[in-house]
mmCIF file of C-alpha atoms and ligand atoms in Angstrom:
data_model
loop_
_atom_site.group_PDB
_atom_site.id
_atom_site.type_symbol
_atom_site.label_atom_id
_atom_site.label_comp_id
_atom_site.label_asym_id
_atom_site.label_seq_id
_atom_site.Cartn_x
_atom_site.Cartn_y
_atom_site.Cartn_z
ATOM 1 C CA MET A 1 131.426 106.582 107.207
ATOM 2 C CA ASN A 2 134.428 105.021 108.946
ATOM 3 C CA GLN A 3 135.749 102.345 106.472
ATOM 4 C CA MET A 4 137.850 100.892 109.177
ATOM 5 C CA GLU A 5 134.871 99.999 111.427
ATOM 6 C CA LYS A 6 135.192 96.293 112.418
ATOM 7 C CA LEU A 7 132.487 94.119 110.845
ATOM 8 C CA ALA A 8 130.216 92.306 113.436
ATOM 9 C CA ILE A 9 131.021 89.089 111.809
ATOM 10 C CA HIS A 10 134.722 89.751 112.694
ATOM 11 C CA GLY A 11 133.843 90.418 116.295
ATOM 12 C CA GLY A 12 132.999 94.175 115.949
ATOM 13 C CA LYS A 13 129.972 96.003 117.262
ATOM 14 C CA PRO A 14 126.788 95.215 115.202
ATOM 15 C CA VAL A 15 125.039 98.350 113.578
ATOM 16 C CA ARG A 16 121.943 97.265 115.544
ATOM 17 C CA ASN A 17 121.282 95.665 118.840
ATOM 18 C CA SER A 18 118.210 93.618 117.775
ATOM 19 C CA LEU A 19 117.298 91.897 114.575
ATOM 20 C CA LEU A 20 115.283 93.710 112.031
ATOM 21 C CA SER A 21 113.273 91.236 109.962
ATOM 22 C CA TYR A 22 113.053 91.660 106.148
ATOM 23 C CA GLY A 23 109.360 92.021 106.232
ATOM 24 C CA SER A 24 106.563 92.125 108.750
ATOM 25 C CA GLN A 25 102.910 92.956 109.223
ATOM 26 C CA TRP A 26 101.380 95.985 111.041
ATOM 27 C CA VAL A 27 98.450 95.141 113.087
ATOM 28 C CA THR A 28 96.785 97.813 115.208
ATOM 29 C CA GLU A 29 94.347 97.876 118.079
ATOM 30 C CA GLU A 30 91.617 98.750 115.501
ATOM 31 C CA ASP A 31 92.450 95.587 113.551
ATOM 32 C CA ILE A 32 92.210 93.580 116.749
ATOM 33 C CA ALA A 33 88.902 95.092 117.769
ATOM 34 C CA ALA A 34 87.400 94.147 114.295
ATOM 35 C CA VAL A 35 88.479 90.511 114.699
ATOM 36 C CA VAL A 36 87.132 90.250 118.241
ATOM 37 C CA GLU A 37 83.819 91.849 117.161
ATOM 38 C CA THR A 38 83.520 89.189 114.455
ATOM 39 C CA MET A 39 84.230 86.407 116.933
ATOM 40 C CA ARG A 40 81.184 87.572 118.973
ATOM 41 C CA SER A 41 79.022 87.433 115.704
ATOM 42 C CA PRO A 42 76.982 84.554 114.414
ATOM 43 C CA PHE A 43 79.597 84.149 111.630
ATOM 44 C CA LEU A 44 83.001 82.606 112.173
ATOM 45 C CA THR A 45 83.595 81.189 108.717
ATOM 46 C CA GLN A 46 82.108 82.695 105.512
ATOM 47 C CA GLY A 47 79.852 85.773 106.461
ATOM 48 C CA PRO A 48 79.324 89.323 105.826
ATOM 49 C CA GLN A 49 83.133 90.186 106.445
ATOM 50 C CA ILE A 50 84.154 87.986 103.547
ATOM 51 C CA ILE A 51 81.838 89.844 101.244
ATOM 52 C CA GLU A 52 83.039 93.225 102.351
ATOM 53 C CA PHE A 53 86.673 92.011 102.104
ATOM 54 C CA GLU A 54 86.161 90.753 98.589
ATOM 55 C CA ARG A 55 84.393 94.090 97.624
ATOM 56 C CA LYS A 56 87.311 96.149 98.880
ATOM 57 C CA VAL A 57 89.931 94.072 96.983
ATOM 58 C CA ALA A 58 87.896 94.121 93.815
ATOM 59 C CA ASP A 59 87.431 97.901 93.988
ATOM 60 C CA LYS A 60 91.128 98.568 94.750
ATOM 61 C CA SER A 61 92.130 96.476 91.718
ATOM 62 C CA GLY A 62 89.630 97.754 89.189
ATOM 63 C CA ALA A 63 88.025 94.335 88.914
ATOM 64 C CA LYS A 64 84.382 93.316 88.949
ATOM 65 C CA TYR A 65 84.602 90.114 91.028
ATOM 66 C CA ALA A 66 86.890 88.860 93.878
ATOM 67 C CA VAL A 67 86.866 85.457 95.591
ATOM 68 C CA ALA A 68 88.690 85.025 98.806
ATOM 69 C CA PHE A 69 90.647 81.819 99.678
ATOM 70 C CA CYS A 70 92.332 80.448 102.713
ATOM 71 C CA ASN A 71 95.750 81.340 101.155
ATOM 72 C CA GLY A 72 97.308 82.709 97.986
ATOM 73 C CA THR A 73 98.442 79.142 97.006
ATOM 74 C CA ALA A 74 94.859 77.883 97.024
ATOM 75 C CA ALA A 75 93.814 80.963 95.257
ATOM 76 C CA LEU A 76 96.226 80.145 92.397
ATOM 77 C CA HIS A 77 95.114 76.537 92.392
ATOM 78 C CA GLY A 78 91.617 77.830 91.894
ATOM 79 C CA ALA A 79 92.686 80.078 89.039
ATOM 80 C CA MET A 80 94.369 77.030 87.365
ATOM 81 C CA PHE A 81 91.067 75.133 87.819
ATOM 82 C CA ALA A 82 89.025 77.863 86.576
ATOM 83 C CA ALA A 83 91.331 78.339 83.531
ATOM 84 C CA GLY A 84 90.784 74.583 82.737
ATOM 85 C CA ILE A 85 94.305 73.569 83.145
ATOM 86 C CA GLY A 86 94.692 69.834 82.996
ATOM 87 C CA GLU A 87 96.840 66.965 82.160
ATOM 88 C CA GLY A 88 99.582 67.957 79.723
ATOM 89 C CA ASP A 89 98.639 71.548 79.407
ATOM 90 C CA GLU A 90 101.780 73.929 79.477
ATOM 91 C CA VAL A 91 101.698 77.037 81.541
ATOM 92 C CA ILE A 92 104.498 79.628 81.101
ATOM 93 C CA THR A 93 105.835 81.346 84.204
ATOM 94 C CA SER A 94 108.919 83.014 85.752
ATOM 95 C CA PRO A 95 111.693 80.941 87.605
ATOM 96 C CA LEU A 96 112.144 83.860 90.021
ATOM 97 C CA THR A 97 109.134 83.284 92.091
ATOM 98 C CA PHE A 98 107.987 81.319 95.167
ATOM 99 C CA ALA A 99 107.397 77.647 94.310
ATOM 100 C CA ALA A 100 103.664 78.053 94.834
ATOM 101 C CA THR A 101 103.213 79.631 91.402
ATOM 102 C CA SER A 102 104.401 76.749 89.420
ATOM 103 C CA ASN A 103 103.140 74.107 92.065
ATOM 104 C CA SER A 104 99.701 75.337 91.328
ATOM 105 C CA VAL A 105 100.136 74.101 87.759
ATOM 106 C CA LEU A 106 101.394 70.775 88.939
ATOM 107 C CA TYR A 107 98.244 70.266 91.201
ATOM 108 C CA GLN A 108 96.082 70.366 88.080
ATOM 109 C CA GLY A 109 98.373 67.973 86.212
ATOM 110 C CA GLY A 110 99.725 70.728 83.995
ATOM 111 C CA ILE A 111 103.253 71.333 82.978
ATOM 112 C CA PRO A 112 105.117 74.507 84.131
ATOM 113 C CA VAL A 113 107.390 75.981 81.457
ATOM 114 C CA PHE A 114 109.910 78.539 82.673
ATOM 115 C CA ALA A 115 110.951 81.346 80.475
ATOM 116 C CA ASP A 116 113.693 83.862 81.248
ATOM 117 C CA ILE A 117 113.572 87.247 82.962
ATOM 118 C CA ASP A 118 114.243 90.836 81.854
ATOM 119 C CA PRO A 119 117.772 91.402 83.422
ATOM 120 C CA HIS A 120 116.761 95.007 84.461
ATOM 121 C CA THR A 121 113.454 94.510 85.998
ATOM 122 C CA TYR A 122 113.781 90.790 86.898
ATOM 123 C CA LEU A 123 110.274 90.311 85.544
ATOM 124 C CA LEU A 124 109.196 87.655 83.044
ATOM 125 C CA ASP A 125 110.475 88.651 79.652
ATOM 126 C CA VAL A 126 107.684 89.011 77.143
ATOM 127 C CA GLU A 127 109.779 87.808 74.247
ATOM 128 C CA ALA A 128 111.275 84.973 76.218
ATOM 129 C CA ALA A 129 107.727 83.922 77.008
ATOM 130 C CA ARG A 130 106.715 84.129 73.372
ATOM 131 C CA ASN A 131 109.553 81.904 72.395
ATOM 132 C CA VAL A 132 108.397 79.023 74.466
ATOM 133 C CA ILE A 133 104.769 78.994 73.351
ATOM 134 C CA THR A 134 103.748 75.646 71.827
ATOM 135 C CA PRO A 135 100.397 74.190 70.657
ATOM 136 C CA HIS A 136 100.059 72.728 74.152
ATOM 137 C CA THR A 137 100.332 76.261 75.932
ATOM 138 C CA LYS A 138 97.098 77.152 77.641
ATOM 139 C CA ALA A 139 98.063 79.952 80.064
ATOM 140 C CA ILE A 140 100.746 82.427 81.012
ATOM 141 C CA VAL A 141 101.475 83.467 84.530
ATOM 142 C CA PRO A 142 103.882 86.397 85.054
ATOM 143 C CA VAL A 143 104.911 87.436 88.463
ATOM 144 C CA ASP A 144 105.045 90.920 89.848
ATOM 145 C CA PHE A 145 108.338 90.130 91.583
ATOM 146 C CA SER A 146 109.282 92.579 94.369
ATOM 147 C CA GLY A 147 105.931 94.528 93.971
ATOM 148 C CA GLN A 148 106.884 95.838 90.521
ATOM 149 C CA PRO A 149 103.876 95.089 88.135
ATOM 150 C CA VAL A 150 104.686 93.533 84.777
ATOM 151 C CA ASN A 151 103.786 95.231 81.471
ATOM 152 C CA MET A 152 100.223 93.949 81.738
ATOM 153 C CA GLN A 153 99.104 95.500 78.448
ATOM 154 C CA ALA A 154 102.059 93.529 76.615
ATOM 155 C CA PHE A 155 101.102 90.208 78.313
ATOM 156 C CA ARG A 156 97.286 90.867 77.564
ATOM 157 C CA ALA A 157 98.321 91.251 73.923
ATOM 158 C CA LEU A 158 100.493 88.098 73.921
ATOM 159 C CA ALA A 159 97.822 86.057 75.543
ATOM 160 C CA ASP A 160 95.093 87.323 73.132
ATOM 161 C CA GLU A 161 97.300 86.520 70.137
ATOM 162 C CA HIS A 162 97.836 82.931 71.083
ATOM 163 C CA GLY A 163 94.436 82.259 72.867
ATOM 164 C CA LEU A 164 96.027 81.832 76.319
ATOM 165 C CA VAL A 165 94.573 82.595 79.762
ATOM 166 C CA TYR A 166 96.454 85.351 81.317
ATOM 167 C CA ILE A 167 96.761 84.838 85.098
ATOM 168 C CA GLN A 168 98.908 87.302 87.038
ATOM 169 C CA ASP A 169 100.772 86.389 90.251
ATOM 170 C CA ALA A 170 100.307 89.629 92.108
ATOM 171 C CA ALA A 171 101.218 88.305 95.517
ATOM 172 C CA HIS A 172 103.609 91.280 95.944
ATOM 173 C CA SER A 173 101.777 93.972 94.218
ATOM 174 C CA LEU A 174 98.381 94.783 95.582
ATOM 175 C CA GLY A 175 97.779 98.474 94.859
ATOM 176 C CA ALA A 176 100.458 98.696 92.262
ATOM 177 C CA SER A 177 99.709 99.793 88.657
ATOM 178 C CA TYR A 178 101.193 99.714 85.158
ATOM 179 C CA ASP A 179 100.622 102.576 82.576
ATOM 180 C CA GLY A 180 97.751 103.894 84.830
ATOM 181 C CA LYS A 181 96.002 100.602 85.165
ATOM 182 C CA PRO A 182 95.670 99.019 88.563
ATOM 183 C CA VAL A 183 97.073 95.465 88.971
ATOM 184 C CA GLY A 184 94.032 93.238 88.744
ATOM 185 C CA SER A 185 92.223 95.086 85.987
ATOM 186 C CA ILE A 186 93.980 93.594 82.908
ATOM 187 C CA ALA A 187 94.647 89.913 83.454
ATOM 188 C CA ASP A 188 92.014 87.241 83.192
ATOM 189 C CA MET A 189 92.651 86.399 86.713
ATOM 190 C CA THR A 190 94.967 88.068 89.391
ATOM 191 C CA MET A 191 96.086 86.572 92.524
ATOM 192 C CA PHE A 192 96.855 88.590 95.676
ATOM 193 C CA SER A 193 98.368 86.946 98.828
ATOM 194 C CA PHE A 194 97.500 88.222 102.415
ATOM 195 C CA HIS A 195 100.403 86.343 104.183
ATOM 196 C CA PRO A 196 101.922 88.650 107.024
ATOM 197 C CA VAL A 197 104.873 89.963 104.878
ATOM 198 C CA LYS A 198 102.648 90.729 102.020
ATOM 199 C CA PRO A 199 101.205 94.172 101.248
ATOM 200 C CA VAL A 200 98.198 93.813 103.694
ATOM 201 C CA THR A 201 97.480 90.666 105.799
ATOM 202 C CA THR A 202 94.755 88.290 106.969
ATOM 203 C CA ALA A 203 97.336 86.048 108.694
ATOM 204 C CA GLU A 204 96.829 83.526 105.844
ATOM 205 C CA GLY A 205 94.621 84.414 102.856
ATOM 206 C CA GLY A 206 94.517 84.849 99.104
ATOM 207 C CA VAL A 207 92.227 86.472 96.654
ATOM 208 C CA ILE A 208 91.594 86.033 92.922
ATOM 209 C CA VAL A 209 90.058 88.972 91.169
ATOM 210 C CA THR A 210 88.518 88.789 87.716
ATOM 211 C CA ASN A 211 86.239 90.488 85.232
ATOM 212 C CA ASN A 212 84.987 87.202 83.900
ATOM 213 C CA GLU A 213 81.631 85.846 85.502
ATOM 214 C CA GLU A 214 82.259 82.264 84.312
ATOM 215 C CA TYR A 215 85.689 82.256 86.242
ATOM 216 C CA TYR A 216 84.018 83.884 89.102
ATOM 217 C CA GLU A 217 81.309 81.098 89.407
ATOM 218 C CA LYS A 218 83.908 78.379 89.008
ATOM 219 C CA LEU A 219 86.154 80.011 91.650
ATOM 220 C CA LEU A 220 83.329 80.138 94.077
ATOM 221 C CA ARG A 221 82.460 76.485 93.681
ATOM 222 C CA PHE A 222 86.090 75.371 93.643
ATOM 223 C CA ARG A 223 86.685 76.846 97.183
ATOM 224 C CA SER A 224 83.750 74.906 98.562
ATOM 225 C CA HIS A 225 83.984 71.280 97.454
ATOM 226 C CA GLY A 226 82.715 72.049 93.904
ATOM 227 C CA ILE A 227 79.261 72.333 95.445
ATOM 228 C CA THR A 228 76.355 74.494 93.971
ATOM 229 C CA LYS A 229 72.883 75.284 95.115
ATOM 230 C CA ASP A 230 72.204 77.309 91.843
ATOM 231 C CA ASN A 231 69.566 75.886 89.547
ATOM 232 C CA ARG A 232 71.590 77.155 86.499
ATOM 233 C CA TRP A 233 74.393 74.527 87.222
ATOM 234 C CA MET A 234 72.424 71.632 88.621
ATOM 235 C CA GLU A 235 71.520 68.380 86.870
ATOM 236 C CA GLY A 236 67.818 67.869 86.855
ATOM 237 C CA LYS A 237 65.628 69.795 89.266
ATOM 238 C CA SER A 238 66.199 70.986 92.838
ATOM 239 C CA GLU A 239 64.411 68.708 95.367
ATOM 240 C CA GLY A 240 63.993 71.395 97.864
ATOM 241 C CA SER A 241 65.589 74.313 99.722
ATOM 242 C CA TRP A 242 67.955 71.893 101.335
ATOM 243 C CA TYR A 243 69.179 70.598 98.153
ATOM 244 C CA TYR A 244 72.738 70.928 96.609
ATOM 245 C CA GLN A 245 74.928 69.100 94.202
ATOM 246 C CA MET A 246 78.604 68.459 93.931
ATOM 247 C CA ILE A 247 79.293 69.108 90.228
ATOM 248 C CA GLU A 248 83.120 69.439 90.203
ATOM 249 C CA LEU A 249 85.866 68.188 92.303
ATOM 250 C CA GLY A 250 86.550 71.169 94.584
ATOM 251 C CA TYR A 251 88.329 71.656 97.931
ATOM 252 C CA ASN A 252 87.666 73.413 101.188
ATOM 253 C CA TYR A 253 89.762 76.480 100.510
ATOM 254 C CA ARG A 254 87.506 78.874 102.451
ATOM 255 C CA LEU A 255 88.863 82.041 104.373
ATOM 256 C CA THR A 256 87.219 82.646 107.804
ATOM 257 C CA ASP A 257 85.168 85.727 108.508
ATOM 258 C CA ILE A 258 87.501 86.447 111.340
ATOM 259 C CA GLN A 259 90.315 86.802 109.096
ATOM 260 C CA ALA A 260 88.299 88.747 106.563
ATOM 261 C CA ALA A 261 87.500 91.205 109.307
ATOM 262 C CA LEU A 262 91.236 91.842 109.686
ATOM 263 C CA GLY A 263 91.484 92.126 106.000
ATOM 264 C CA VAL A 264 88.713 94.818 105.895
ATOM 265 C CA THR A 265 90.484 97.032 108.353
ATOM 266 C CA GLN A 266 93.868 96.334 106.871
ATOM 267 C CA MET A 267 92.659 97.263 103.371
ATOM 268 C CA GLU A 268 91.800 100.704 104.683
ATOM 269 C CA ARG A 269 95.441 101.329 105.410
ATOM 270 C CA LEU A 270 96.755 99.941 102.093
ATOM 271 C CA MET A 271 97.592 103.300 100.599
ATOM 272 C CA GLU A 272 99.365 104.407 103.876
ATOM 273 C CA PHE A 273 101.420 101.269 103.802
ATOM 274 C CA LEU A 274 102.321 101.643 100.035
ATOM 275 C CA SER A 275 103.368 105.236 100.505
ATOM 276 C CA ARG A 276 105.620 104.414 103.431
ATOM 277 C CA ARG A 277 107.147 101.493 101.483
ATOM 278 C CA ASN A 278 107.749 103.855 98.582
ATOM 279 C CA GLU A 279 109.282 106.433 100.879
ATOM 280 C CA ILE A 280 111.709 103.974 102.362
ATOM 281 C CA ALA A 281 112.678 102.619 98.791
ATOM 282 C CA ARG A 282 113.434 106.306 97.677
ATOM 283 C CA GLN A 283 115.673 106.643 100.707
ATOM 284 C CA TYR A 284 117.639 103.406 99.821
ATOM 285 C CA ASP A 285 117.894 104.558 96.194
ATOM 286 C CA GLU A 286 119.458 107.704 97.287
ATOM 287 C CA ALA A 287 121.654 106.256 99.867
ATOM 288 C CA PHE A 288 123.006 103.504 97.583
ATOM 289 C CA ALA A 289 123.614 105.728 94.438
ATOM 290 C CA GLY A 290 127.268 105.964 95.353
ATOM 291 C CA LEU A 291 127.694 102.240 95.882
ATOM 292 C CA GLU A 292 126.168 101.730 92.552
ATOM 293 C CA ARG A 293 128.506 104.240 90.907
ATOM 294 C CA ASP A 294 131.373 102.308 92.358
ATOM 295 C CA GLY A 295 130.089 99.021 90.999
ATOM 296 C CA LEU A 296 129.575 97.556 94.374
ATOM 297 C CA LEU A 297 125.878 96.922 93.944
ATOM 298 C CA ARG A 298 122.954 97.558 91.637
ATOM 299 C CA ARG A 299 119.736 99.158 92.936
ATOM 300 C CA PRO A 300 116.378 97.717 91.643
ATOM 301 C CA VAL A 301 115.187 99.302 88.377
ATOM 302 C CA VAL A 302 111.545 100.277 87.966
ATOM 303 C CA ASP A 303 110.025 100.635 84.457
ATOM 304 C CA VAL A 304 108.987 104.286 83.970
ATOM 305 C CA LYS A 305 105.397 103.130 83.373
ATOM 306 C CA ALA A 306 105.174 101.145 86.677
ATOM 307 C CA VAL A 307 104.114 102.234 90.152
ATOM 308 C CA SER A 308 105.554 99.547 92.229
ATOM 309 C CA GLY A 309 104.298 98.180 95.580
ATOM 310 C CA TRP A 310 107.715 97.950 96.799
ATOM 311 C CA HIS A 311 107.081 94.624 98.489
ATOM 312 C CA LEU A 312 110.925 93.831 98.524
ATOM 313 C CA TYR A 313 114.034 95.865 98.037
ATOM 314 C CA VAL A 314 116.500 93.527 96.322
ATOM 315 C CA ILE A 315 120.113 94.677 95.813
ATOM 316 C CA SER A 316 122.257 92.865 93.230
ATOM 317 C CA LEU A 317 125.755 92.641 94.498
ATOM 318 C CA GLY A 318 128.531 93.819 92.061
ATOM 319 C CA LEU A 319 130.499 90.608 92.819
ATOM 320 C CA GLU A 320 133.220 91.324 90.209
ATOM 321 C CA ASN A 321 134.205 94.353 92.328
ATOM 322 C CA LEU A 322 134.034 92.509 95.672
ATOM 323 C CA LYS A 323 136.707 90.318 97.089
ATOM 324 C CA THR A 324 134.136 87.876 98.566
ATOM 325 C CA GLY A 325 131.067 85.995 97.344
ATOM 326 C CA ARG A 326 127.365 86.585 98.034
ATOM 327 C CA ARG A 327 127.355 84.169 100.865
ATOM 328 C CA GLU A 328 130.018 86.063 103.138
ATOM 329 C CA VAL A 329 128.241 89.496 102.377
ATOM 330 C CA PHE A 330 124.940 87.949 103.426
ATOM 331 C CA GLU A 331 126.326 86.602 106.681
ATOM 332 C CA ALA A 332 128.081 89.808 107.498
ATOM 333 C CA LEU A 333 124.730 91.735 106.968
ATOM 334 C CA GLN A 334 123.086 89.170 109.215
ATOM 335 C CA ALA A 335 125.766 89.550 111.828
ATOM 336 C CA GLU A 336 124.911 93.407 111.719
ATOM 337 C CA ASN A 337 121.405 92.345 112.788
ATOM 338 C CA LEU A 338 119.672 92.873 109.378
ATOM 339 C CA GLY A 339 117.218 90.146 108.593
ATOM 340 C CA VAL A 340 118.290 89.797 105.103
ATOM 341 C CA ASN A 341 116.840 87.211 102.733
ATOM 342 C CA VAL A 342 117.182 85.889 99.238
ATOM 343 C CA HIS A 343 114.330 85.937 96.802
ATOM 344 C CA TYR A 344 114.206 83.556 94.969
ATOM 345 C CA ILE A 345 116.172 80.372 94.312
ATOM 346 C CA PRO A 346 115.208 79.645 90.788
ATOM 347 C CA VAL A 347 112.187 77.357 91.161
ATOM 348 C CA TYR A 348 113.330 74.547 88.897
ATOM 349 C CA TRP A 349 116.521 74.077 90.910
ATOM 350 C CA HIS A 350 114.606 72.553 93.735
ATOM 351 C CA PRO A 351 115.072 68.832 94.016
ATOM 352 C CA TYR A 352 111.265 68.230 93.298
ATOM 353 C CA TYR A 353 111.623 69.994 89.983
ATOM 354 C CA LYS A 354 114.839 68.395 89.224
ATOM 355 C CA LYS A 355 113.211 64.939 89.654
ATOM 356 C CA LEU A 356 110.624 66.071 87.048
ATOM 357 C CA GLY A 357 113.291 66.630 84.596
ATOM 358 C CA TYR A 358 114.023 70.370 84.736
ATOM 359 C CA GLU A 359 117.718 71.002 84.100
ATOM 360 C CA ARG A 360 119.877 73.887 85.396
ATOM 361 C CA GLY A 361 120.750 76.562 82.644
ATOM 362 C CA ILE A 362 117.209 76.932 81.081
ATOM 363 C CA CYS A 363 116.852 80.403 82.298
ATOM 364 C CA PRO A 364 120.557 81.846 82.532
ATOM 365 C CA ARG A 365 119.606 85.405 83.240
ATOM 366 C CA ALA A 366 117.472 84.389 86.245
ATOM 367 C CA GLU A 367 120.224 82.171 87.460
ATOM 368 C CA GLN A 368 122.694 84.738 87.111
ATOM 369 C CA ALA A 369 120.650 87.341 88.885
ATOM 370 C CA TYR A 370 119.883 85.054 91.689
ATOM 371 C CA GLU A 371 123.591 84.527 92.465
ATOM 372 C CA THR A 372 123.918 88.369 93.236
ATOM 373 C CA PHE A 373 120.558 88.910 95.128
ATOM 374 C CA VAL A 374 120.254 90.035 98.712
ATOM 375 C CA THR A 375 116.765 91.268 99.977
ATOM 376 C CA ILE A 376 117.158 94.005 102.587
ATOM 377 C CA PRO A 377 114.423 94.881 105.231
ATOM 378 C CA LEU A 378 111.550 96.948 103.885
ATOM 379 C CA PHE A 379 108.073 97.103 105.672
ATOM 380 C CA PRO A 380 105.855 100.059 106.599
ATOM 381 C CA ARG A 381 106.366 99.937 110.256
ATOM 382 C CA MET A 382 110.182 100.491 109.970
ATOM 383 C CA SER A 383 111.129 103.660 111.816
ATOM 384 C CA ASP A 384 113.491 106.243 110.253
ATOM 385 C CA GLU A 385 116.138 104.913 112.693
ATOM 386 C CA ASP A 386 115.609 101.343 111.376
ATOM 387 C CA VAL A 387 115.985 102.745 107.764
ATOM 388 C CA GLN A 388 119.330 104.460 108.714
ATOM 389 C CA ASP A 389 120.491 101.207 110.324
ATOM 390 C CA VAL A 390 119.944 99.345 107.178
ATOM 391 C CA ILE A 391 121.681 101.843 105.067
ATOM 392 C CA ALA A 392 124.620 102.102 107.604
ATOM 393 C CA ALA A 393 124.998 98.268 107.648
ATOM 394 C CA VAL A 394 124.871 97.893 103.894
ATOM 395 C CA GLU A 395 127.485 100.634 103.392
ATOM 396 C CA LYS A 396 129.768 99.215 106.097
ATOM 397 C CA VAL A 397 129.663 95.669 104.835
ATOM 398 C CA VAL A 398 129.788 96.289 101.027
ATOM 399 C CA THR A 399 132.609 98.915 101.378
ATOM 400 C CA PHE A 400 134.652 96.631 103.507
ATOM 401 C CA PHE A 401 134.584 93.876 100.874
ATOM 402 C CA ALA A 402 135.355 96.293 97.968
ATOM 403 C CA LYS A 403 138.349 95.404 95.946
ATOM 404 C CA ALA A 404 141.095 97.966 96.494
HETATM 405 C C1 PLP B 501 103.456 84.533 98.940
HETATM 406 C C2 PLP B 501 103.436 84.100 97.380
HETATM 407 C C3 PLP B 501 102.651 83.081 96.906
HETATM 408 C C4 PLP B 501 101.626 82.234 97.831
HETATM 409 O O1 PLP B 501 100.936 82.843 98.608
HETATM 410 P P1 PLP B 501 100.535 82.235 99.988
HETATM 411 O O2 PLP B 501 99.435 83.139 100.517
HETATM 412 O O3 PLP B 501 101.632 82.318 100.908
HETATM 413 O O4 PLP B 501 100.029 80.926 99.839
HETATM 414 C C5 PLP B 501 102.628 82.836 95.657
HETATM 415 N N1 PLP B 501 103.505 83.648 94.798
HETATM 416 C C6 PLP B 501 104.371 84.520 95.334
HETATM 417 C C7 PLP B 501 105.204 85.221 94.312
HETATM 418 C C8 PLP B 501 104.447 84.725 96.718
HETATM 419 O O5 PLP B 501 105.273 85.712 97.100
#
């Protein structure tokens, strides 16, 4: 590599001519045909495609039941409802997540409690979570940040010990596993997101998987206004086949059959997607070993028992060995036409959370990690050339800013 190469941000030639986004869907003609076929069918909203999509997600995650929602956020809201989260109930989660995780607690009047991360894996630290448990704690929601699953057996044990509902935010980790167990098979409820950047897509979509029949029935009602036609839940007797009752305050959180049709064909390619993501991550790991040895960046660390879904490849800059800050490195990578990103701003730093009384400093490891993070492009449709461009741009920029 030519270290004298002029950075694009300084007027040099960018490594790439066109922007490579950090994540993107992969939709084929087969996906499109399945969607079109559903549009010609009698079902546009919930129909047979929803049932099949739910079956596929449940099977893949080793769970008995799956309930599809219009997005992952609505699905998390449903999980909080099913878990019985209400006014004043505390729910422990990670600050290194998308705001939707803790927002879903707020929707139910609950109180998100942020516990710090493990500085190596960036996942919610089991002991940090244990330390913030109080008599008001009702649930715990670890997040499979970047596609790496949390130690599900450890969180299961912690939840059981304290009588908590264990909900897993697996928006990044469909198809991943920990200690041989698929994500979705251990928590009381597990949420998958089907947003276009996520492991597979339905444009917008979310699913909760569970092995608990009571949660399953509650989730089904919650996504459709809290309405039931089932005699087991109704007050008094049914007045006829038209009859239904609204027994809880639910929402209209339904996914369409059109989207579920896309989900069905996408699910068939999940393993192909995951293996390509894994292959790209291996190439990055190999390429960046030298930069890590020089203290210029740190590569992501995956627990030996974890099989990651590699949703994101997050590098941590060795700022002490660079002569500039994260911002300039980020902007220099952007100028090379890498669609870099930062995941995530600690949730409680957002003004809304600040107004609720959360202060900076409550999770120092997460805050420190955030300051060094840059997410580089990683998605299955990337060509080998795209991968080489990312490697070249990271090397070019990071070595340029290395202290002598
Ligand atoms: C994407 C995401 C969500 C929300 O999912 P949507 O389908 O976008 O509503 C929640 N948590 C995490 C960690 C996510 O990345």
